[in-house]
PDB file of C-alpha atoms in Angstrom:
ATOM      1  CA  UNK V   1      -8.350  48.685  53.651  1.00 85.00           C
ATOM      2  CA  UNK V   2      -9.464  46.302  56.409  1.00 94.00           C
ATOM      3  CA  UNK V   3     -11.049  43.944  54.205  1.00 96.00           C
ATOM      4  CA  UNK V   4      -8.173  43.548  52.414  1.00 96.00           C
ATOM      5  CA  UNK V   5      -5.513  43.552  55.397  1.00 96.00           C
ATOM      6  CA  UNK V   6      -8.306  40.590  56.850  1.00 98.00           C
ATOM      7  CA  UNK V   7      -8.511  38.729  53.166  1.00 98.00           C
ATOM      8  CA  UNK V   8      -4.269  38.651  52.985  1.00 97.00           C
ATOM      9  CA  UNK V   9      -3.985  37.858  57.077  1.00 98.00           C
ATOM     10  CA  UNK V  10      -6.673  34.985  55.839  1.00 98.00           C
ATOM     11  CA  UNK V  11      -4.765  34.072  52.665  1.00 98.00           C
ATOM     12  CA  UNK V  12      -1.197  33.456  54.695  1.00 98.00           C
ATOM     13  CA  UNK V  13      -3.163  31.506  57.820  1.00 98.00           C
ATOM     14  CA  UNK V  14      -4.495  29.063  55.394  1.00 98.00           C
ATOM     15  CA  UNK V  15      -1.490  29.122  53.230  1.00 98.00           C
ATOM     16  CA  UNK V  16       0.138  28.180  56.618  1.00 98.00           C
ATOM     17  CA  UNK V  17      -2.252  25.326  57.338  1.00 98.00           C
ATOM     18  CA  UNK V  18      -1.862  23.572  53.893  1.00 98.00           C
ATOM     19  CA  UNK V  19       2.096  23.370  54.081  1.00 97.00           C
ATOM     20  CA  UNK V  20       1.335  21.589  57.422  1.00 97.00           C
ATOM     21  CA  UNK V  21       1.669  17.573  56.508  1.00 97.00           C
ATOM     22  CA  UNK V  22      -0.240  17.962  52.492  1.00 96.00           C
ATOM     23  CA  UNK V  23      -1.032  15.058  50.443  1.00 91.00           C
ATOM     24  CA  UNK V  24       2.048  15.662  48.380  1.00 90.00           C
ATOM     25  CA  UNK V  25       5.139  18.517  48.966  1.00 92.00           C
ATOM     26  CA  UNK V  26       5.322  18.447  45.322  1.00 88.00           C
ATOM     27  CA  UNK V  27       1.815  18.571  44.100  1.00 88.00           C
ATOM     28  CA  UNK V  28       1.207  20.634  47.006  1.00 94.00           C
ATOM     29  CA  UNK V  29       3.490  23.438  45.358  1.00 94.00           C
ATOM     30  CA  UNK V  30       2.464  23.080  42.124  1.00 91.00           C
ATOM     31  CA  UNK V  31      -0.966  23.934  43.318  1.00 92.00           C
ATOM     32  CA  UNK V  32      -0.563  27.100  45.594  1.00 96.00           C
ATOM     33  CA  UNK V  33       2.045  28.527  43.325  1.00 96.00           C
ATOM     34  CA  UNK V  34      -0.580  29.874  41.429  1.00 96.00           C
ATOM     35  CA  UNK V  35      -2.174  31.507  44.383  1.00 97.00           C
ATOM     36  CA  UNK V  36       1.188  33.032  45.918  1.00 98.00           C
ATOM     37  CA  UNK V  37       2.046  34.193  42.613  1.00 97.00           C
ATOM     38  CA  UNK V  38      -1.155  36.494  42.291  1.00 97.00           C
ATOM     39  CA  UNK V  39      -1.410  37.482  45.592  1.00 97.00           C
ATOM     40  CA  UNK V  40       2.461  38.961  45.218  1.00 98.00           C
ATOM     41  CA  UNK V  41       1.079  40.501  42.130  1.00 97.00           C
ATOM     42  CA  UNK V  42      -1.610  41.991  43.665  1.00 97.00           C
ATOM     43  CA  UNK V  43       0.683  43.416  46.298  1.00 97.00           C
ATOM     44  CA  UNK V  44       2.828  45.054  43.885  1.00 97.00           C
ATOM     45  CA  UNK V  45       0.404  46.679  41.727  1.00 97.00           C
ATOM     46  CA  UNK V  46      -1.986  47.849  44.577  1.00 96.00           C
ATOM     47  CA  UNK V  47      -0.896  51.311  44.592  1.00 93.00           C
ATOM     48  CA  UNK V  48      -1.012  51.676  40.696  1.00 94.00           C
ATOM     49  CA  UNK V  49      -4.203  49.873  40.473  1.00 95.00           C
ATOM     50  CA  UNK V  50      -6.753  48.652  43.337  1.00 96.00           C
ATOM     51  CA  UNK V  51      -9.703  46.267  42.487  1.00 97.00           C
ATOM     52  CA  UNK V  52     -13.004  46.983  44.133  1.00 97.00           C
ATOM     53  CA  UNK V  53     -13.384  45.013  47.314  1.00 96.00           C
ATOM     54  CA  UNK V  54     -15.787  42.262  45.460  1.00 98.00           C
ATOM     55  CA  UNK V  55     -12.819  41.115  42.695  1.00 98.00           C
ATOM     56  CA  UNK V  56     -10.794  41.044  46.200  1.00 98.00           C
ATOM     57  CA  UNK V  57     -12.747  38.889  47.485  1.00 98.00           C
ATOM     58  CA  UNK V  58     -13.824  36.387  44.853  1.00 98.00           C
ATOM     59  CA  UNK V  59      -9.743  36.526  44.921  1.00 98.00           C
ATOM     60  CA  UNK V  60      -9.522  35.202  48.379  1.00 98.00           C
ATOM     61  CA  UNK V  61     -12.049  32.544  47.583  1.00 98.00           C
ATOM     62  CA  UNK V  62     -10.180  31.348  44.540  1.00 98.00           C
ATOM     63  CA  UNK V  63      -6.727  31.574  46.764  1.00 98.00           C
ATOM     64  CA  UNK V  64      -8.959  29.172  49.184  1.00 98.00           C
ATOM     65  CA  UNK V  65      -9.637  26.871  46.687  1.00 97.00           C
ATOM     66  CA  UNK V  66      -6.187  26.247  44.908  1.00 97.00           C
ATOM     67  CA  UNK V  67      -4.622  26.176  48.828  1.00 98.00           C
ATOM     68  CA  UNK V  68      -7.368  23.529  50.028  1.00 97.00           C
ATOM     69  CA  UNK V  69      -6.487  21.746  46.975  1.00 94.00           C
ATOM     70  CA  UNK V  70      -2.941  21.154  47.334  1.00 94.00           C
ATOM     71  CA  UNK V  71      -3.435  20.173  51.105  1.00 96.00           C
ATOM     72  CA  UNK V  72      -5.153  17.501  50.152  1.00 94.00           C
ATOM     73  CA  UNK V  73      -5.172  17.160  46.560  1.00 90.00           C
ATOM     74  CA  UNK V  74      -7.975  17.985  44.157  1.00 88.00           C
ATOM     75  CA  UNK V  75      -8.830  14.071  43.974  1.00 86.00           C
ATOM     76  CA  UNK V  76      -8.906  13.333  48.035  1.00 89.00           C
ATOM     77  CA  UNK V  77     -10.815  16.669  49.219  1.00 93.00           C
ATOM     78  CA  UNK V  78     -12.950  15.210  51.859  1.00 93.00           C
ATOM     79  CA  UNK V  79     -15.806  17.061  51.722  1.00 94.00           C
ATOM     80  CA  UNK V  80     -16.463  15.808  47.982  1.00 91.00           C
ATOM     81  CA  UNK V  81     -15.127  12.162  49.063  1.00 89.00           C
ATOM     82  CA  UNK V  82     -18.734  12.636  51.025  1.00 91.00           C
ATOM     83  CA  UNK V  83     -20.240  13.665  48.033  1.00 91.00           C
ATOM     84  CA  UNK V  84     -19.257  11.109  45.617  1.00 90.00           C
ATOM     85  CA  UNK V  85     -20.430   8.437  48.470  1.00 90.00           C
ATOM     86  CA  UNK V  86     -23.774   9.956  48.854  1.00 90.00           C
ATOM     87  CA  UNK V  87     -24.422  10.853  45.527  1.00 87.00           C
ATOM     88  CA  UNK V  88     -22.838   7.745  44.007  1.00 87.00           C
ATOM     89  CA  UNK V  89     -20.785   9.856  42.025  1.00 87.00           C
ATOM     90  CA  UNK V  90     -17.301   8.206  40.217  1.00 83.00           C
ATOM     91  CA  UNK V  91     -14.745  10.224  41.029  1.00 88.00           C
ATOM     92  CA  UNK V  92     -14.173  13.599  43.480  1.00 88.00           C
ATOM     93  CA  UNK V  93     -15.582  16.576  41.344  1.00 90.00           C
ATOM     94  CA  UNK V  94     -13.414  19.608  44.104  1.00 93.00           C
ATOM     95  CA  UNK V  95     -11.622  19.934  40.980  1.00 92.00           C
ATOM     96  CA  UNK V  96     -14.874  21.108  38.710  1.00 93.00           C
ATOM     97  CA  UNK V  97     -14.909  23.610  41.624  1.00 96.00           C
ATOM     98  CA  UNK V  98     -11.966  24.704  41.156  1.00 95.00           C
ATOM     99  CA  UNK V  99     -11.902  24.813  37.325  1.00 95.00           C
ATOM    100  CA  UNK V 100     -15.654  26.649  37.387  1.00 98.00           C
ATOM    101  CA  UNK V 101     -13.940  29.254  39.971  1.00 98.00           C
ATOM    102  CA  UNK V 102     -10.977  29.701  37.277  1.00 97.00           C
ATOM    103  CA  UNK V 103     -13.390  31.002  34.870  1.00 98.00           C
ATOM    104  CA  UNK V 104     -15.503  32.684  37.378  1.00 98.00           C
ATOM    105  CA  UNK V 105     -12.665  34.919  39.314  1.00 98.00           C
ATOM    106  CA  UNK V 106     -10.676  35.376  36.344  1.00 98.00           C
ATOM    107  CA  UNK V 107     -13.424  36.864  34.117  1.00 98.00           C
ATOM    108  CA  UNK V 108     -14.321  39.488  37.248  1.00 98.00           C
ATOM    109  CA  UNK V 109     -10.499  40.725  37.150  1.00 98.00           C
ATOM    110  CA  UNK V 110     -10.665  40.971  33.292  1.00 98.00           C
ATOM    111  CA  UNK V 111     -14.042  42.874  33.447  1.00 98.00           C
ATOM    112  CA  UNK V 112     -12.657  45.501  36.021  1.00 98.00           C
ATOM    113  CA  UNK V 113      -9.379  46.139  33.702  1.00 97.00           C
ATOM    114  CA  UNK V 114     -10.645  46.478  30.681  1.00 97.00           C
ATOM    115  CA  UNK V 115     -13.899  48.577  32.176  1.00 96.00           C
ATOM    116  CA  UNK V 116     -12.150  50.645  34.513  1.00 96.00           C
ATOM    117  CA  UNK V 117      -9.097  51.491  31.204  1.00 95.00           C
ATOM    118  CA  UNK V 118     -11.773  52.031  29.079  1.00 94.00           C
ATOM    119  CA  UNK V 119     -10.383  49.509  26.668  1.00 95.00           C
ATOM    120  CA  UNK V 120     -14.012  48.253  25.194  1.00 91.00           C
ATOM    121  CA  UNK V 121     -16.417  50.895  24.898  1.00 86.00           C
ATOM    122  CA  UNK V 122     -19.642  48.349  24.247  1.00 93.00           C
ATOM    123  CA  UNK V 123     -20.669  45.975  26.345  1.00 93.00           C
ATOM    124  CA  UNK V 124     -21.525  43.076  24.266  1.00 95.00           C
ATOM    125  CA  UNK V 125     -17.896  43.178  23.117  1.00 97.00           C
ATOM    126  CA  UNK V 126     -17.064  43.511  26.932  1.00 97.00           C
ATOM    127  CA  UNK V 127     -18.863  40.371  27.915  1.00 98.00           C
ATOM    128  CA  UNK V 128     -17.258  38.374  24.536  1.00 98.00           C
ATOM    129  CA  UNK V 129     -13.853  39.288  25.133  1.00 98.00           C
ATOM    130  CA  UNK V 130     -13.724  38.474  28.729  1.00 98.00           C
ATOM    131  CA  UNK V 131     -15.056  35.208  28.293  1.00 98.00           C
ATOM    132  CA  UNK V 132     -12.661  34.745  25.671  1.00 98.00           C
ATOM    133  CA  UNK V 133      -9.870  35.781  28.344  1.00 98.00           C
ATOM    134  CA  UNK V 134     -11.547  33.272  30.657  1.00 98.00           C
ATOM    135  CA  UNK V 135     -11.259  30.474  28.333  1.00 98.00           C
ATOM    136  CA  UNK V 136      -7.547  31.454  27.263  1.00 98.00           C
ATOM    137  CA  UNK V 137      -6.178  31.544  30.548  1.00 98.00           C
ATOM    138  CA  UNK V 138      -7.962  27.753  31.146  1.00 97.00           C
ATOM    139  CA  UNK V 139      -6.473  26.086  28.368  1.00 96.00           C
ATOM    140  CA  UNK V 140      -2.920  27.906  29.098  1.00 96.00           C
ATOM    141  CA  UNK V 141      -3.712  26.267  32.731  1.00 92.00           C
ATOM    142  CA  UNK V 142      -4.393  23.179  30.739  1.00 91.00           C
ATOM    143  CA  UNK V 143      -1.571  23.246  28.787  1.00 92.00           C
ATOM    144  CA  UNK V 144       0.885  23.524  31.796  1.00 89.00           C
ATOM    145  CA  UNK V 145      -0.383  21.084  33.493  1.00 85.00           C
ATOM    146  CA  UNK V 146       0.111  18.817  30.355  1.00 85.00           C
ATOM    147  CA  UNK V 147       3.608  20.118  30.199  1.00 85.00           C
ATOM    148  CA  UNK V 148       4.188  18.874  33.627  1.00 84.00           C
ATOM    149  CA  UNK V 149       2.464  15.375  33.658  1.00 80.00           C
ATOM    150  CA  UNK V 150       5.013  14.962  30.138  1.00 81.00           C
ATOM    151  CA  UNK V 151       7.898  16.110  32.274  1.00 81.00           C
ATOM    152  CA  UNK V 152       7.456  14.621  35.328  1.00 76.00           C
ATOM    153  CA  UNK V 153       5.901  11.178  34.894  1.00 66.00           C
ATOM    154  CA  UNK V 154       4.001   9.879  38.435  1.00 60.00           C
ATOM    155  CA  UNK V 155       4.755  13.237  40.432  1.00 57.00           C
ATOM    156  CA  UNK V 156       3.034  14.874  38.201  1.00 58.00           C
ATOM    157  CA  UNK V 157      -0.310  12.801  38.177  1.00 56.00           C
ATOM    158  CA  UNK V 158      -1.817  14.269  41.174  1.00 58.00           C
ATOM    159  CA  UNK V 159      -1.405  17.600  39.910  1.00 60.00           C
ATOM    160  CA  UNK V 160      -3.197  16.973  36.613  1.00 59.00           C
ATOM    161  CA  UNK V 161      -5.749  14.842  38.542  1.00 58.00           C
ATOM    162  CA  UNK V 162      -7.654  13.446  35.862  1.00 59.00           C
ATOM    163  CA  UNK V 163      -8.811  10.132  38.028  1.00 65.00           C
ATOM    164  CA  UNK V 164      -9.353   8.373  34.847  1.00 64.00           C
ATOM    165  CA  UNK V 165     -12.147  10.153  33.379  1.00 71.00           C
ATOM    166  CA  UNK V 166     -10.838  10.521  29.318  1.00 80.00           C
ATOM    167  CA  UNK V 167     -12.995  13.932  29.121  1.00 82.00           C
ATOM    168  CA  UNK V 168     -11.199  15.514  32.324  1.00 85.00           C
ATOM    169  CA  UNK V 169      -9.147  18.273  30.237  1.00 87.00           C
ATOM    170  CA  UNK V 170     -12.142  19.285  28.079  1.00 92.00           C
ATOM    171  CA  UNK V 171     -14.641  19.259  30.751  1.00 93.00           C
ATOM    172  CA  UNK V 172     -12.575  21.565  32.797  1.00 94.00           C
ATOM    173  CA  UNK V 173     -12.655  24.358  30.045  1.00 96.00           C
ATOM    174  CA  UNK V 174     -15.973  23.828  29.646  1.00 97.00           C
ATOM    175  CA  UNK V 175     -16.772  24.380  33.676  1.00 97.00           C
ATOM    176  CA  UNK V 176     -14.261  27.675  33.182  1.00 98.00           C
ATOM    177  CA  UNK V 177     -16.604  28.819  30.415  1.00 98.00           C
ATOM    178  CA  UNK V 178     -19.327  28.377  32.449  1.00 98.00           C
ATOM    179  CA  UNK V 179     -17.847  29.931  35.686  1.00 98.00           C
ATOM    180  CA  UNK V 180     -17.331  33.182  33.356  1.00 98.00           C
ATOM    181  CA  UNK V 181     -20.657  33.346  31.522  1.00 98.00           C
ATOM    182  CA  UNK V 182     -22.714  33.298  35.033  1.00 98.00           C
ATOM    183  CA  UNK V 183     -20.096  35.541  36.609  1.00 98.00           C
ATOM    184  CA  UNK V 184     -21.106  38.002  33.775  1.00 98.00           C
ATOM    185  CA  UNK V 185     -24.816  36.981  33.643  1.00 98.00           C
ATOM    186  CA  UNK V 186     -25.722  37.366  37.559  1.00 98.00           C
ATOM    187  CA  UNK V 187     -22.486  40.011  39.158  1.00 98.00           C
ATOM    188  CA  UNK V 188     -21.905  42.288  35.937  1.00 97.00           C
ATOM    189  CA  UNK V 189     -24.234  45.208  36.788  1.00 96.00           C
ATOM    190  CA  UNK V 190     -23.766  44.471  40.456  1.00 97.00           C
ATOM    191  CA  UNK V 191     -20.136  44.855  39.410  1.00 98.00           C
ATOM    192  CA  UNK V 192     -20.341  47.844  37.282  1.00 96.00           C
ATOM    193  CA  UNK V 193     -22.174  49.892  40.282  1.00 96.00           C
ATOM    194  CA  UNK V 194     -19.312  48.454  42.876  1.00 96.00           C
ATOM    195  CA  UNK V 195     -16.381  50.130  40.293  1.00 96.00           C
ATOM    196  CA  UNK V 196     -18.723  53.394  40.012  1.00 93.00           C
ATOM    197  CA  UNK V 197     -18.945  54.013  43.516  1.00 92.00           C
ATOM    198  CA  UNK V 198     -15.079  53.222  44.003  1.00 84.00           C
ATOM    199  CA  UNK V 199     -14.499  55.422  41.399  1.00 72.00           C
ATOM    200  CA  UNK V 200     -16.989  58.176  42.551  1.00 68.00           C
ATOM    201  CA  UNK V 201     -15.069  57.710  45.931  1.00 65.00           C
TER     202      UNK V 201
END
């Protein structure tokens, strides 16, 4: 229980810090909404269903990364500003980061459901259907941030943060697939012992 009490004490201190002075007010809402809306989620369900401490904290490093990212926008992160100088990239890649962690975090929670409910028995089937959740909830991302470009003209640029590359939208899913493939590949038996020992607890 500390670990979480210390992960959501984290959480609101940086959710604090990125509504001081953002980018954008706007874009900066549209990007930690997602965030404030799990976290709430999680906090409502946590008596009827608590996540081993690992999916809780991939959780608070995914909350990290949408927060960071609406402080400054995913296109003006300075860290990667440093980046794409020294590695003469052409555009600021925080939001491959944040797309890979989509797949990545996502794909964790969706293992420990459907593991821990029993809802797949084999584990090949396991590993296809999560990815396939993965991917799903990164082109419903996609999709909504489409919707609000299309709705909201300029203010809604920064959000969907494209920075002119024409393959932005499909290289996102792609870095979400990947996220949840190597999540699978290199934490799924470390995964499968942390839910045993919960359980066995």
């Amino acid at each position: 229980m500390k670990l979480i009490y210390t992960l959501l004490g984290l959480t609101v201190l940086l959710l604090i810090w990125s509504a001081i002075n953002p980018f954008e007010y706007f874009t900066w809402f549209l990007e930690v909404l997602p965030a404030i809306i799990g976290v709430l989620v999680l906090m409502i369900t946590f008596k009827k269903f608590r996540f081993t401490n690992f999916v809780y904290v991939l959780i608070f490093f995914h909350c990290a990364i949408l927060i960071i990212g609406g402080h400054y926008t995913y296109a003006e992160v300075p860290l990667f500003d440093w980046v794409q100088d020294t590695f003469n990239q052409t555009r600021n890649n925080y939001d491959k980061v944040g797309h890979f962690a989509q797949g990545f975090v996502p794909a964790m929670i969706a293992r420990e459901l459907l593991f821990r409910k029993k809802v797949v028995n084999s584990n090949g089937w396991l590993n296809f259907i999560v990815v396939c959740i993965a991917m799903a909830i990164s082109v419903t991302y996609e999709f909504i941030e489409w919707a609000v470009s299309i709705g909201t003209g300029e203010g809604g640029d920064s959000f969907l943060g494209t920075q002119g590359y024409i393959w932005d939208t499909q290289s996102d899913m792609l870095y979400a697939t990947i996220g949840a493939i190597l999540a699978l590949i290199f934490f799924g038996k470390y995964h499968t012992n942390q839910i045993k020992n919960q359980v066995s607890n």
